[in-house]
PDB file of C-alpha atoms in Angstrom:
ATOM      1  CA  MET A   7      18.674 -22.808  10.836  1.00 56.00           C
ATOM      2  CA  PRO A   8      20.246 -26.391  10.320  1.00 49.00           C
ATOM      3  CA  GLU A   9      20.225 -27.520   6.896  1.00 48.00           C
ATOM      4  CA  ASP A  10      20.164 -31.119   5.430  1.00 47.00           C
ATOM      5  CA  ASP A  11      21.946 -32.447   2.377  1.00 43.00           C
ATOM      6  CA  GLU A  12      19.481 -30.510   0.051  1.00 53.00           C
ATOM      7  CA  GLN A  13      19.793 -27.206   1.927  1.00 75.00           C
ATOM      8  CA  TRP A  14      16.096 -27.512   2.804  1.00 86.00           C
ATOM      9  CA  ASN A  15      14.510 -29.107   5.744  1.00 89.00           C
ATOM     10  CA  ASP A  16      11.430 -29.343   7.625  1.00 90.00           C
ATOM     11  CA  GLY A  17      12.512 -26.268   9.711  1.00 91.00           C
ATOM     12  CA  HIS A  18      12.624 -24.122   6.442  1.00 93.00           C
ATOM     13  CA  ARG A  19       9.161 -25.643   5.519  1.00 93.00           C
ATOM     14  CA  ALA A  20       7.566 -24.727   8.700  1.00 94.00           C
ATOM     15  CA  PHE A  21       8.914 -21.112   8.368  1.00 94.00           C
ATOM     16  CA  LEU A  22       7.606 -20.829   4.880  1.00 94.00           C
ATOM     17  CA  GLN A  23       4.210 -22.153   5.838  1.00 93.00           C
ATOM     18  CA  ALA A  24       4.007 -19.602   8.728  1.00 92.00           C
ATOM     19  CA  PHE A  25       4.979 -16.766   6.454  1.00 91.00           C
ATOM     20  CA  MET A  26       2.388 -17.728   3.817  1.00 88.00           C
ATOM     21  CA  ALA A  27      -0.333 -17.579   6.719  1.00 88.00           C
ATOM     22  CA  ARG A  28       0.784 -14.117   7.698  1.00 84.00           C
ATOM     23  CA  SER A  29       1.811 -12.574   4.368  1.00 76.00           C
ATOM     24  CA  THR A  30       3.750  -9.830   6.154  1.00 87.00           C
ATOM     25  CA  MET A  31       6.351 -10.080   9.092  1.00 92.00           C
ATOM     26  CA  THR A  32       8.969  -8.075  10.794  1.00 93.00           C
ATOM     27  CA  LEU A  33      12.212  -9.355  12.403  1.00 94.00           C
ATOM     28  CA  GLU A  34      10.831  -8.947  15.894  1.00 95.00           C
ATOM     29  CA  GLU A  35       7.611 -10.958  14.768  1.00 94.00           C
ATOM     30  CA  ALA A  36       9.814 -13.595  13.369  1.00 95.00           C
ATOM     31  CA  LYS A  37      11.922 -14.209  16.360  1.00 96.00           C
ATOM     32  CA  PRO A  38       9.550 -16.148  18.525  1.00 96.00           C
ATOM     33  CA  LEU A  39       8.282 -17.997  15.472  1.00 95.00           C
ATOM     34  CA  LEU A  40      11.887 -19.229  14.504  1.00 95.00           C
ATOM     35  CA  ALA A  41      12.673 -19.982  18.010  1.00 96.00           C
ATOM     36  CA  ALA A  42       9.662 -22.262  18.301  1.00 95.00           C
ATOM     37  CA  ILE A  43      10.551 -23.862  15.022  1.00 95.00           C
ATOM     38  CA  LEU A  44      14.163 -24.405  16.080  1.00 93.00           C
ATOM     39  CA  THR A  45      13.022 -25.762  19.492  1.00 94.00           C
ATOM     40  CA  ALA A  46      10.643 -28.402  17.803  1.00 92.00           C
ATOM     41  CA  TYR A  47      13.357 -29.180  15.103  1.00 89.00           C
ATOM     42  CA  GLU A  48      16.458 -29.541  17.078  1.00 88.00           C
ATOM     43  CA  ARG A  49      14.638 -30.959  20.301  1.00 88.00           C
ATOM     44  CA  LYS A  50      16.317 -28.207  22.536  1.00 90.00           C
ATOM     45  CA  GLU A  51      14.974 -25.048  23.703  1.00 93.00           C
ATOM     46  CA  THR A  52      15.838 -21.924  21.670  1.00 94.00           C
ATOM     47  CA  LEU A  53      14.676 -18.450  22.983  1.00 95.00           C
ATOM     48  CA  PRO A  54      13.543 -15.570  20.781  1.00 95.00           C
ATOM     49  CA  GLU A  55      16.625 -13.510  21.886  1.00 95.00           C
ATOM     50  CA  ASP A  56      18.880 -16.185  20.571  1.00 95.00           C
ATOM     51  CA  ILE A  57      17.528 -15.553  16.978  1.00 95.00           C
ATOM     52  CA  THR A  58      19.570 -13.138  14.998  1.00 95.00           C
ATOM     53  CA  GLU A  59      19.027 -11.222  11.749  1.00 94.00           C
ATOM     54  CA  ALA A  60      21.235 -13.485   9.889  1.00 94.00           C
ATOM     55  CA  ASP A  61      19.337 -16.561  10.992  1.00 93.00           C
ATOM     56  CA  PHE A  62      16.122 -14.720   9.669  1.00 95.00           C
ATOM     57  CA  ASN A  63      17.877 -13.668   6.392  1.00 94.00           C
ATOM     58  CA  SER A  64      19.041 -17.332   6.075  1.00 93.00           C
ATOM     59  CA  CYS A  65      15.590 -18.647   6.254  1.00 93.00           C
ATOM     60  CA  ILE A  66      14.403 -16.024   3.756  1.00 95.00           C
ATOM     61  CA  SER A  67      17.163 -16.733   1.297  1.00 94.00           C
ATOM     62  CA  ALA A  68      16.316 -20.623   1.357  1.00 94.00           C
ATOM     63  CA  ALA A  69      12.658 -20.025   1.086  1.00 94.00           C
ATOM     64  CA  ASN A  70      13.047 -17.617  -1.909  1.00 95.00           C
ATOM     65  CA  THR A  71      15.339 -20.263  -3.734  1.00 93.00           C
ATOM     66  CA  ARG A  72      12.345 -22.850  -3.412  1.00 93.00           C
ATOM     67  CA  ILE A  73       9.451 -20.505  -4.331  1.00 93.00           C
ATOM     68  CA  SER A  74      11.100 -18.518  -7.214  1.00 92.00           C
ATOM     69  CA  PRO A  75       9.850 -21.252  -9.728  1.00 93.00           C
ATOM     70  CA  PHE A  76       6.229 -20.378  -8.690  1.00 89.00           C
ATOM     71  CA  ASP A  77       6.759 -16.535  -9.265  1.00 87.00           C
ATOM     72  CA  LEU A  78       6.699 -15.866  -5.572  1.00 90.00           C
ATOM     73  CA  GLU A  79       9.241 -13.979  -3.539  1.00 92.00           C
ATOM     74  CA  ILE A  80       9.860 -12.634  -0.050  1.00 93.00           C
ATOM     75  CA  ARG A  81      10.678  -8.878  -0.362  1.00 91.00           C
ATOM     76  CA  SER A  82      11.421  -6.131   2.176  1.00 91.00           C
ATOM     77  CA  THR A  83      10.838  -2.567   2.577  1.00 89.00           C
ATOM     78  CA  PHE A  84      11.099  -0.029   5.411  1.00 86.00           C
ATOM     79  CA  HIS A  85       7.920   1.245   6.782  1.00 84.00           C
ATOM     80  CA  GLN A  86       7.731   4.976   5.919  1.00 78.00           C
ATOM     81  CA  THR A  87       6.674   6.130   9.356  1.00 76.00           C
ATOM     82  CA  THR A  88       8.072   3.669  11.899  1.00 81.00           C
ATOM     83  CA  ARG A  89      11.224   2.859   9.645  1.00 79.00           C
ATOM     84  CA  THR A  90      10.761  -0.836  10.623  1.00 87.00           C
ATOM     85  CA  ARG A  91      11.835  -3.187   8.002  1.00 91.00           C
ATOM     86  CA  SER A  92       8.840  -5.255   6.823  1.00 91.00           C
ATOM     87  CA  TYR A  93       8.979  -8.430   4.720  1.00 94.00           C
ATOM     88  CA  ALA A  94       6.255  -9.625   2.505  1.00 91.00           C
ATOM     89  CA  LEU A  95       5.463 -12.709   0.228  1.00 89.00           C
ATOM     90  CA  VAL A  96       4.592 -11.217  -3.099  1.00 87.00           C
ATOM     91  CA  ASN A  97       3.824 -12.490  -6.577  1.00 83.00           C
ATOM     92  CA  SER A  98       6.584 -11.288  -8.789  1.00 78.00           C
ATOM     93  CA  THR A  99       5.054 -11.484 -12.092  1.00 76.00           C
ATOM     94  CA  SER A 100       1.232 -11.656 -12.413  1.00 64.00           C
ATOM     95  CA  ASP A 101      -1.184  -8.736 -12.116  1.00 71.00           C
ATOM     96  CA  PRO A 102      -1.884  -8.229  -8.380  1.00 72.00           C
ATOM     97  CA  ILE A 103      -5.180  -6.879  -9.023  1.00 77.00           C
ATOM     98  CA  ILE A 104      -6.129 -10.160 -10.803  1.00 73.00           C
ATOM     99  CA  GLN A 105      -4.802 -12.091  -7.668  1.00 72.00           C
ATOM    100  CA  LEU A 106      -7.185 -10.225  -5.511  1.00 78.00           C
ATOM    101  CA  ALA A 107     -10.139 -11.115  -7.821  1.00 74.00           C
ATOM    102  CA  THR A 108      -9.619 -14.654  -6.662  1.00 76.00           C
ATOM    103  CA  THR A 109     -10.866 -13.732  -3.048  1.00 85.00           C
ATOM    104  CA  HIS A 110     -13.110 -10.859  -3.910  1.00 90.00           C
ATOM    105  CA  THR A 111     -16.048 -10.306  -6.077  1.00 91.00           C
ATOM    106  CA  ALA A 112     -15.951  -8.081  -9.251  1.00 90.00           C
ATOM    107  CA  GLU A 113     -17.757  -5.181  -7.526  1.00 93.00           C
ATOM    108  CA  GLU A 114     -15.240  -5.248  -4.571  1.00 94.00           C
ATOM    109  CA  ILE A 115     -12.402  -5.171  -7.209  1.00 93.00           C
ATOM    110  CA  SER A 116     -14.036  -2.222  -9.003  1.00 92.00           C
ATOM    111  CA  PHE A 117     -14.475  -0.394  -5.725  1.00 95.00           C
ATOM    112  CA  LEU A 118     -10.722  -0.950  -4.890  1.00 94.00           C
ATOM    113  CA  LYS A 119      -9.763   0.523  -8.310  1.00 93.00           C
ATOM    114  CA  ARG A 120     -11.915   3.607  -7.768  1.00 95.00           C
ATOM    115  CA  VAL A 121     -10.326   3.980  -4.226  1.00 95.00           C
ATOM    116  CA  LEU A 122      -6.788   3.642  -5.903  1.00 94.00           C
ATOM    117  CA  ASP A 123      -7.746   6.291  -8.593  1.00 93.00           C
ATOM    118  CA  ALA A 124      -8.778   8.614  -5.773  1.00 93.00           C
ATOM    119  CA  MET A 125      -5.599   8.043  -3.900  1.00 91.00           C
ATOM    120  CA  PHE A 126      -3.276   8.589  -6.696  1.00 90.00           C
ATOM    121  CA  GLU A 127      -5.225  11.066  -8.928  1.00 90.00           C
ATOM    122  CA  THR A 128      -8.097  12.758  -7.174  1.00 89.00           C
ATOM    123  CA  TYR A 129      -6.176  13.385  -3.838  1.00 86.00           C
ATOM    124  CA  ASN A 130      -2.637  13.429  -5.396  1.00 83.00           C
ATOM    125  CA  THR A 131      -2.249  16.792  -7.065  1.00 78.00           C
ATOM    126  CA  THR A 132       0.533  19.249  -7.631  1.00 74.00           C
ATOM    127  CA  ARG A 133      -0.683  21.284  -4.566  1.00 73.00           C
ATOM    128  CA  HIS A 134      -1.953  18.477  -2.261  1.00 71.00           C
ATOM    129  CA  GLU A 135       0.053  15.187  -2.657  1.00 77.00           C
ATOM    130  CA  VAL A 136      -2.016  13.368  -0.154  1.00 76.00           C
ATOM    131  CA  MET A 137      -2.084   9.848  -1.565  1.00 84.00           C
ATOM    132  CA  ALA A 138      -4.455   8.762   1.028  1.00 89.00           C
ATOM    133  CA  ILE A 139      -8.250   8.823   1.484  1.00 91.00           C
ATOM    134  CA  THR A 140     -10.591   9.052   4.414  1.00 92.00           C
ATOM    135  CA  SER A 141     -13.345   6.718   5.235  1.00 92.00           C
ATOM    136  CA  MET A 142     -16.148   9.199   3.840  1.00 92.00           C
ATOM    137  CA  GLN A 143     -14.206   9.952   0.588  1.00 93.00           C
ATOM    138  CA  ALA A 144     -13.921   6.226   0.189  1.00 95.00           C
ATOM    139  CA  ILE A 145     -17.349   5.216   0.799  1.00 94.00           C
ATOM    140  CA  ARG A 146     -18.601   7.895  -1.605  1.00 94.00           C
ATOM    141  CA  LEU A 147     -16.989   5.695  -4.207  1.00 95.00           C
ATOM    142  CA  SER A 148     -19.026   2.641  -3.404  1.00 94.00           C
ATOM    143  CA  LYS A 149     -20.999   3.255  -6.800  1.00 92.00           C
ATOM    144  CA  PRO A 150     -19.315   3.877 -10.146  1.00 90.00           C
ATOM    145  CA  ARG A 151     -18.903   7.429 -11.143  1.00 73.00           C
ATOM    146  CA  ASP A 152     -20.929   7.343 -14.271  1.00 64.00           C
ATOM    147  CA  THR A 153     -24.047   6.172 -12.258  1.00 45.00           C
ATOM    148  CA  GLU A 154     -23.635   8.905  -9.567  1.00 46.00           C
ATOM    149  CA  ALA A 155     -25.702  12.126  -9.694  1.00 40.00           C
ATOM    150  CA  GLY A 156     -24.172  14.891 -11.573  1.00 42.00           C
ATOM    151  CA  ASN A 157     -22.201  12.657 -14.001  1.00 45.00           C
ATOM    152  CA  THR A 158     -24.406  12.136 -17.138  1.00 40.00           C
ATOM    153  CA  ASP A 159     -21.685  11.831 -19.770  1.00 42.00           C
ATOM    154  CA  GLY A 160     -21.900   8.128 -19.587  1.00 40.00           C
ATOM    155  CA  VAL A 161     -18.127   7.640 -19.954  1.00 38.00           C
ATOM    156  CA  GLU A 162     -16.974   4.412 -18.493  1.00 41.00           C
ATOM    157  CA  THR A 163     -13.872   4.640 -16.426  1.00 43.00           C
ATOM    158  CA  GLN A 164     -11.585   2.199 -14.611  1.00 46.00           C
ATOM    159  CA  GLY A 165     -13.607   0.240 -12.302  1.00 46.00           C
ATOM    160  CA  SER A 166     -16.806   1.587 -13.445  1.00 49.00           C
ATOM    161  CA  ALA A 167     -18.752  -1.545 -14.600  1.00 56.00           C
ATOM    162  CA  GLY A 168     -21.601  -2.937 -12.592  1.00 75.00           C
ATOM    163  CA  PRO A 169     -23.994  -1.405  -9.871  1.00 85.00           C
ATOM    164  CA  GLY A 170     -21.284  -1.023  -7.283  1.00 89.00           C
ATOM    165  CA  LEU A 171     -21.495  -1.672  -3.476  1.00 94.00           C
ATOM    166  CA  LYS A 172     -23.868  -0.817  -0.814  1.00 94.00           C
ATOM    167  CA  LEU A 173     -22.545   1.592   1.729  1.00 94.00           C
ATOM    168  CA  ALA A 174     -22.217  -1.095   4.415  1.00 95.00           C
ATOM    169  CA  GLU A 175     -20.489  -3.384   1.830  1.00 95.00           C
ATOM    170  CA  ALA A 176     -17.962  -0.557   0.925  1.00 96.00           C
ATOM    171  CA  GLU A 177     -17.218  -0.022   4.726  1.00 95.00           C
ATOM    172  CA  LYS A 178     -16.813  -3.921   5.161  1.00 96.00           C
ATOM    173  CA  MET A 179     -14.384  -3.853   2.125  1.00 96.00           C
ATOM    174  CA  LEU A 180     -12.279  -1.145   3.591  1.00 96.00           C
ATOM    175  CA  LYS A 181     -12.056  -3.130   6.860  1.00 96.00           C
ATOM    176  CA  THR A 182     -11.060  -6.310   4.972  1.00 95.00           C
ATOM    177  CA  LEU A 183      -8.366  -4.626   3.114  1.00 94.00           C
ATOM    178  CA  VAL A 184      -6.927  -3.413   6.339  1.00 94.00           C
ATOM    179  CA  ASP A 185      -7.203  -6.884   7.901  1.00 92.00           C
ATOM    180  CA  GLU A 186      -5.576  -8.565   4.771  1.00 89.00           C
ATOM    181  CA  GLY A 187      -2.704  -6.112   5.029  1.00 88.00           C
ATOM    182  CA  TRP A 188      -3.285  -4.035   1.749  1.00 91.00           C
ATOM    183  CA  PHE A 189      -4.375  -0.790   3.481  1.00 93.00           C
ATOM    184  CA  GLU A 190      -3.348   0.998   6.673  1.00 91.00           C
ATOM    185  CA  LYS A 191      -5.709   3.220   8.704  1.00 92.00           C
ATOM    186  CA  SER A 192      -4.093   6.025  10.471  1.00 88.00           C
ATOM    187  CA  LYS A 193      -5.200   7.538  13.809  1.00 87.00           C
ATOM    188  CA  ARG A 194      -6.646  10.520  11.828  1.00 85.00           C
ATOM    189  CA  GLY A 195      -8.815   8.173   9.733  1.00 88.00           C
ATOM    190  CA  PHE A 196      -6.815   8.082   6.495  1.00 90.00           C
ATOM    191  CA  TYR A 197      -6.527   4.883   4.520  1.00 94.00           C
ATOM    192  CA  SER A 198      -3.175   4.451   2.678  1.00 92.00           C
ATOM    193  CA  LEU A 199      -1.292   1.578   1.142  1.00 91.00           C
ATOM    194  CA  SER A 200       0.618  -0.570   3.334  1.00 90.00           C
ATOM    195  CA  PRO A 201       4.277  -1.637   2.794  1.00 89.00           C
ATOM    196  CA  ARG A 202       2.980  -4.969   1.596  1.00 88.00           C
ATOM    197  CA  ALA A 203       0.769  -3.344  -0.998  1.00 89.00           C
ATOM    198  CA  LEU A 204       3.588  -0.983  -2.104  1.00 88.00           C
ATOM    199  CA  MET A 205       5.980  -4.032  -2.557  1.00 87.00           C
ATOM    200  CA  GLU A 206       3.269  -6.025  -4.469  1.00 87.00           C
ATOM    201  CA  LEU A 207       1.659  -3.340  -6.433  1.00 86.00           C
ATOM    202  CA  ARG A 208       4.749  -1.434  -7.424  1.00 85.00           C
ATOM    203  CA  GLY A 209       4.951  -2.234 -10.936  1.00 85.00           C
ATOM    204  CA  TRP A 210       1.213  -1.899 -11.578  1.00 87.00           C
ATOM    205  CA  LEU A 211       1.152   1.469  -9.782  1.00 88.00           C
ATOM    206  CA  ILE A 212       3.870   3.039 -11.767  1.00 87.00           C
ATOM    207  CA  GLU A 213       2.411   1.697 -15.182  1.00 88.00           C
ATOM    208  CA  THR A 214      -1.061   2.805 -14.353  1.00 89.00           C
ATOM    209  CA  TYR A 215      -0.531   6.243 -12.802  1.00 89.00           C
ATOM    210  CA  ASN A 216       2.836   7.420 -14.303  1.00 84.00           C
ATOM    211  CA  ASP A 217       1.300   7.237 -17.875  1.00 75.00           C
ATOM    212  CA  VAL A 218       1.916  10.877 -18.848  1.00 61.00           C
ATOM    213  CA  ASP A 219      -1.019  12.512 -20.606  1.00 59.00           C
ATOM    214  CA  GLU A 220      -1.164  15.821 -22.472  1.00 51.00           C
ATOM    215  CA  GLU A 221      -2.464  17.851 -19.377  1.00 58.00           C
ATOM    216  CA  ASP A 222       0.418  16.566 -17.242  1.00 52.00           C
ATOM    217  CA  VAL A 223       2.711  17.692 -20.077  1.00 49.00           C
ATOM    218  CA  GLU A 224       1.371  21.169 -20.213  1.00 53.00           C
ATOM    219  CA  GLU A 225       1.500  21.527 -16.416  1.00 56.00           C
ATOM    220  CA  ASP A 226       5.125  20.017 -16.221  1.00 54.00           C
ATOM    221  CA  ARG A 227       3.722  17.724 -13.607  1.00 60.00           C
ATOM    222  CA  ALA A 228       5.966  15.356 -11.828  1.00 69.00           C
ATOM    223  CA  PRO A 229       5.191  11.777 -11.810  1.00 76.00           C
ATOM    224  CA  ARG A 230       2.261  10.805  -9.614  1.00 79.00           C
ATOM    225  CA  ILE A 231       3.943   7.727  -8.242  1.00 80.00           C
ATOM    226  CA  LYS A 232       7.119   9.034  -6.568  1.00 76.00           C
ATOM    227  CA  GLN A 233      10.355   6.882  -5.814  1.00 72.00           C
ATOM    228  CA  CYS A 234      13.065   7.582  -3.343  1.00 69.00           C
ATOM    229  CA  VAL A 235      16.211   8.448  -5.385  1.00 65.00           C
ATOM    230  CA  ALA A 236      18.468   6.363  -3.055  1.00 68.00           C
ATOM    231  CA  CYS A 237      16.454   3.170  -2.526  1.00 71.00           C
ATOM    232  CA  LYS A 238      14.035   3.431  -5.503  1.00 70.00           C
ATOM    233  CA  GLU A 239      11.142   2.523  -3.225  1.00 76.00           C
ATOM    234  CA  ILE A 240       7.724   4.126  -3.652  1.00 76.00           C
ATOM    235  CA  VAL A 241       7.239   7.184  -1.385  1.00 73.00           C
ATOM    236  CA  THR A 242       3.583   8.007  -0.254  1.00 73.00           C
ATOM    237  CA  MET A 243       4.468   9.958   2.949  1.00 66.00           C
ATOM    238  CA  THR A 244       7.411  12.199   3.759  1.00 56.00           C
ATOM    239  CA  GLU A 245       8.451  15.778   4.438  1.00 51.00           C
ATOM    240  CA  TRP A 246      10.055  17.739   1.696  1.00 49.00           C
ATOM    241  CA  THR A 247      10.765  20.856   3.892  1.00 45.00           C
ATOM    242  CA  GLY A 248       9.628  22.095   7.194  1.00 47.00           C
ATOM    243  CA  ASN A 249       6.233  22.752   5.888  1.00 51.00           C
ATOM    244  CA  ASP A 250       5.671  20.690   2.626  1.00 53.00           C
ATOM    245  CA  PHE A 251       4.586  17.116   3.025  1.00 54.00           C
ATOM    246  CA  VAL A 252       3.513  14.062   1.001  1.00 54.00           C
ATOM    247  CA  GLY A 253       0.868  11.949   2.609  1.00 54.00           C
ATOM    248  CA  GLU A 254      -2.090  12.561   4.949  1.00 56.00           C
ATOM    249  CA  ARG A 255      -0.273  15.668   6.263  1.00 50.00           C
ATOM    250  CA  ALA A 256      -0.614  17.341   2.967  1.00 49.00           C
ATOM    251  CA  ALA A 257      -4.420  17.166   3.316  1.00 56.00           C
ATOM    252  CA  PRO A 258      -5.738  20.814   3.842  1.00 55.00           C
ATOM    253  CA  LYS A 259      -7.693  21.245   7.053  1.00 58.00           C
ATOM    254  CA  ASN A 260     -11.027  22.957   7.699  1.00 50.00           C
ATOM    255  CA  GLY A 261     -10.370  26.634   8.822  1.00 39.00           C
ATOM    256  CA  GLN A 262      -6.623  26.559   8.120  1.00 42.00           C
ATOM    257  CA  GLN A 263      -4.283  27.857   5.665  1.00 38.00           C
ATOM    258  CA  ALA A 264      -2.570  25.113   3.777  1.00 40.00           C
ATOM    259  CA  LYS A 265       0.740  25.770   1.990  1.00 42.00           C
ATOM    260  CA  ARG A 266       0.389  24.753  -1.612  1.00 41.00           C
ATOM    261  CA  ARG A 267       3.354  23.408  -3.260  1.00 41.00           C
ATOM    262  CA  ASN A 268       3.872  25.513  -6.257  1.00 41.00           C
ATOM    263  CA  GLY A 269       6.661  27.163  -7.879  1.00 42.00           C
ATOM    264  CA  ALA A 270       6.250  30.329  -5.698  1.00 40.00           C
ATOM    265  CA  GLY A 271       5.500  28.425  -2.587  1.00 38.00           C
ATOM    266  CA  SER A 272       2.686  30.832  -1.656  1.00 35.00           C
ATOM    267  CA  ASN A 273       0.010  30.284   0.921  1.00 36.00           C
ATOM    268  CA  VAL A 274      -3.416  30.224  -0.164  1.00 31.00           C
ATOM    269  CA  ASN A 275      -6.782  29.305   1.250  1.00 35.00           C
ATOM    270  CA  ALA A 276      -7.358  25.519   1.624  1.00 32.00           C
ATOM    271  CA  SER A 277     -10.421  23.621   0.496  1.00 34.00           C
ATOM    272  CA  ARG A 278     -12.530  22.442   3.406  1.00 32.00           C
ATOM    273  CA  ILE A 279     -11.507  18.977   4.412  1.00 35.00           C
ATOM    274  CA  THR A 280     -11.607  17.496   7.745  1.00 37.00           C
ATOM    275  CA  THR A 281     -11.078  13.993   8.816  1.00 38.00           C
ATOM    276  CA  ASP A 282     -14.681  13.951  10.499  1.00 38.00           C
ATOM    277  CA  GLU A 283     -16.552  15.014   7.413  1.00 37.00           C
ATOM    278  CA  PRO A 284     -14.120  15.263   4.435  1.00 38.00           C
ATOM    279  CA  SER A 285     -15.017  16.514   1.058  1.00 39.00           C
ATOM    280  CA  HIS A 286     -13.350  16.472  -2.371  1.00 40.00           C
ATOM    281  CA  VAL A 287     -10.213  18.410  -2.669  1.00 41.00           C
ATOM    282  CA  GLU A 288     -10.720  21.537  -4.915  1.00 39.00           C
ATOM    283  CA  ASP A 289      -7.559  22.239  -7.024  1.00 43.00           C
ATOM    284  CA  ASP A 290      -8.900  25.323  -8.879  1.00 41.00           C
ATOM    285  CA  GLY A 291      -8.423  23.445 -12.227  1.00 41.00           C
ATOM    286  CA  ASP A 292      -4.832  22.290 -11.627  1.00 44.00           C
ATOM    287  CA  ASP A 293      -5.832  18.636 -12.170  1.00 41.00           C
TER     288      ASP A 293
END
């Protein structure tokens, strides 16, 4: 990218505007964009294949210099399944949940918090580290738990205030979170956090779900939010050994034996969960 005397020109501004409109981007997605910007800026044709990773990194570096006073930063991480590096524009200081509140209602934010609780607490146990949730499991969280049948203790939990969402509104919110790049939906129907969400919510996730309580100490439980030893990125899907998984592959299936990740590594009957009609994971009191 050509540079003027201030190391910042209209080409950089166009790139940043385009990035802000997309929120996330890969190198392959950036190549035609940068080619179009250079073609207009230099008044000569530049092809996407002419754009190198160094060109892309140079634009990101220039943009980060300009946006850092506003607590914004373009970060990158590898997608856990495709291994494609994704870049995202994230807020580096403020609470990302508060940021979402500027574009969503209080009931939608409460629903989102309940879904995150389900991902990283309910469906993230010592035996089944799923860290994902199906559509039906998520929709069941449309109402606060303390207003649901069977919960009469009246204890208010995270995201429990208010009447909640209608089922159709919860379905719409899930779709919106996918469209906005916060969630990903797999072919099996599981919702999980996207690379953008893992980058932006990193600090909040660790602070919220790695707070050790007495029950976790008694069980000698590993942190709920796990990080790669090498790159320090959050891990929500991986393969520990040939049969032990983290992510949706850890979810027990109806009619099958699911291997529980415990000290002995023994096989036991799985609770009944399918992607078509999932139910709550039963952990025999381990949670």
